[in-house]
């Protein structure tokens, strides 16, 4: 079950990165700054999209750490650009993968 949870979580983050790619293409096609989408909210009481990506990464790295008995890496939550969000997703996926490998060594 451990591996299924981590695999599903990392796949969800990879899907989120695909959403970022689509958002970037949409902004380019419509000729507006991608920052508009990154700071957007789906509802008035929601946090901006950037925060949503950060939170998704935090949940995955927290779950991977908890399930493998490790301490999750710390992120500063200061991403402002789409490339910084992609980098955070990739770092989180890499950590989750390393947590799986650490678990296999036990």
GROMACS .gro file of C-alpha atoms in nm:
model
  106
    1UNK     CA    1   0.000   0.000   0.000
    2UNK     CA    2   0.291   0.236   0.076
    3UNK     CA    3   0.413   0.225  -0.283
    4UNK     CA    4   0.064   0.275  -0.424
    5UNK     CA    5   0.009   0.586  -0.214
    6UNK     CA    6   0.341   0.739  -0.310
    7UNK     CA    7   0.296   0.645  -0.677
    8UNK     CA    8  -0.051   0.803  -0.688
    9UNK     CA    9   0.066   1.117  -0.510
   10UNK     CA   10   0.364   1.169  -0.739
   11UNK     CA   11   0.147   1.107  -1.045
   12UNK     CA   12  -0.091   1.377  -0.921
   13UNK     CA   13   0.198   1.622  -0.896
   14UNK     CA   14   0.312   1.531  -1.246
   15UNK     CA   15  -0.042   1.598  -1.367
   16UNK     CA   16  -0.030   1.934  -1.191
   17UNK     CA   17   0.287   2.016  -1.383
   18UNK     CA   18   0.099   1.937  -1.705
   19UNK     CA   19  -0.168   2.185  -1.592
   20UNK     CA   20   0.105   2.446  -1.552
   21UNK     CA   21   0.221   2.376  -1.907
   22UNK     CA   22  -0.134   2.422  -2.037
   23UNK     CA   23  -0.178   2.742  -1.839
   24UNK     CA   24   0.144   2.879  -1.982
   25UNK     CA   25   0.036   2.796  -2.338
   26UNK     CA   26  -0.306   2.951  -2.277
   27UNK     CA   27  -0.153   3.274  -2.146
   28UNK     CA   28   0.080   3.288  -2.446
   29UNK     CA   29  -0.205   3.227  -2.689
   30UNK     CA   30  -0.422   3.496  -2.529
   31UNK     CA   31  -0.120   3.725  -2.492
   32UNK     CA   32  -0.130   3.795  -2.118
   33UNK     CA   33   0.111   3.751  -1.830
   34UNK     CA   34   0.103   3.401  -1.675
   35UNK     CA   35   0.132   3.571  -1.336
   36UNK     CA   36  -0.236   3.659  -1.368
   37UNK     CA   37  -0.326   3.290  -1.357
   38UNK     CA   38  -0.076   3.212  -1.083
   39UNK     CA   39  -0.232   3.472  -0.856
   40UNK     CA   40  -0.591   3.379  -0.946
   41UNK     CA   41  -0.848   3.217  -0.718
   42UNK     CA   42  -1.139   2.995  -0.817
   43UNK     CA   43  -1.349   3.138  -0.535
   44UNK     CA   44  -1.315   3.451  -0.321
   45UNK     CA   45  -1.232   3.253  -0.007
   46UNK     CA   46  -0.961   3.043  -0.176
   47UNK     CA   47  -0.589   3.103  -0.172
   48UNK     CA   48  -0.412   3.184  -0.503
   49UNK     CA   49  -0.310   2.909  -0.743
   50UNK     CA   50   0.056   2.942  -0.641
   51UNK     CA   51  -0.042   2.853  -0.284
   52UNK     CA   52  -0.244   2.556  -0.411
   53UNK     CA   53   0.064   2.415  -0.585
   54UNK     CA   54   0.277   2.473  -0.275
   55UNK     CA   55   0.018   2.299  -0.058
   56UNK     CA   56  -0.009   2.000  -0.291
   57UNK     CA   57   0.369   1.959  -0.275
   58UNK     CA   58   0.365   1.993   0.104
   59UNK     CA   59   0.103   1.721   0.142
   60UNK     CA   60   0.292   1.479  -0.082
   61UNK     CA   61   0.631   1.536   0.079
   62UNK     CA   62   0.471   1.512   0.423
   63UNK     CA   63   0.302   1.184   0.339
   64UNK     CA   64   0.617   1.038   0.186
   65UNK     CA   65   0.821   1.143   0.488
   66UNK     CA   66   0.569   1.011   0.737
   67UNK     CA   67   0.530   0.678   0.560
   68UNK     CA   68   0.906   0.630   0.531
   69UNK     CA   69   1.002   0.760   0.874
   70UNK     CA   70   1.199   1.054   0.734
   71UNK     CA   71   1.186   1.427   0.791
   72UNK     CA   72   1.038   1.616   0.497
   73UNK     CA   73   1.253   1.876   0.324
   74UNK     CA   74   1.172   2.236   0.400
   75UNK     CA   75   1.055   2.473   0.127
   76UNK     CA   76   1.044   2.848   0.176
   77UNK     CA   77   0.708   2.900  -0.002
   78UNK     CA   78   0.852   3.188  -0.201
   79UNK     CA   79   0.781   3.068  -0.555
   80UNK     CA   80   0.661   3.349  -0.779
   81UNK     CA   81   0.706   3.218  -1.132
   82UNK     CA   82   0.582   2.919  -1.322
   83UNK     CA   83   0.938   2.785  -1.352
   84UNK     CA   84   0.984   2.807  -0.975
   85UNK     CA   85   0.658   2.613  -0.928
   86UNK     CA   86   0.775   2.347  -1.172
   87UNK     CA   87   1.104   2.319  -0.983
   88UNK     CA   88   0.916   2.273  -0.655
   89UNK     CA   89   0.701   1.999  -0.805
   90UNK     CA   90   1.010   1.822  -0.939
   91UNK     CA   91   1.193   1.848  -0.606
   92UNK     CA   92   0.890   1.703  -0.429
   93UNK     CA   93   0.858   1.415  -0.676
   94UNK     CA   94   1.231   1.345  -0.636
   95UNK     CA   95   1.198   1.341  -0.256
   96UNK     CA   96   0.898   1.108  -0.270
   97UNK     CA   97   1.097   0.877  -0.498
   98UNK     CA   98   1.392   0.881  -0.260
   99UNK     CA   99   1.158   0.802   0.030
  100UNK     CA  100   1.039   0.494  -0.158
  101UNK     CA  101   1.398   0.386  -0.222
  102UNK     CA  102   1.487   0.441   0.145
  103UNK     CA  103   1.189   0.228   0.244
  104UNK     CA  104   1.307  -0.052   0.011
  105UNK     CA  105   1.645  -0.066   0.189
  106UNK     CA  106   1.477  -0.145   0.523
   0.00000   0.00000   0.00000
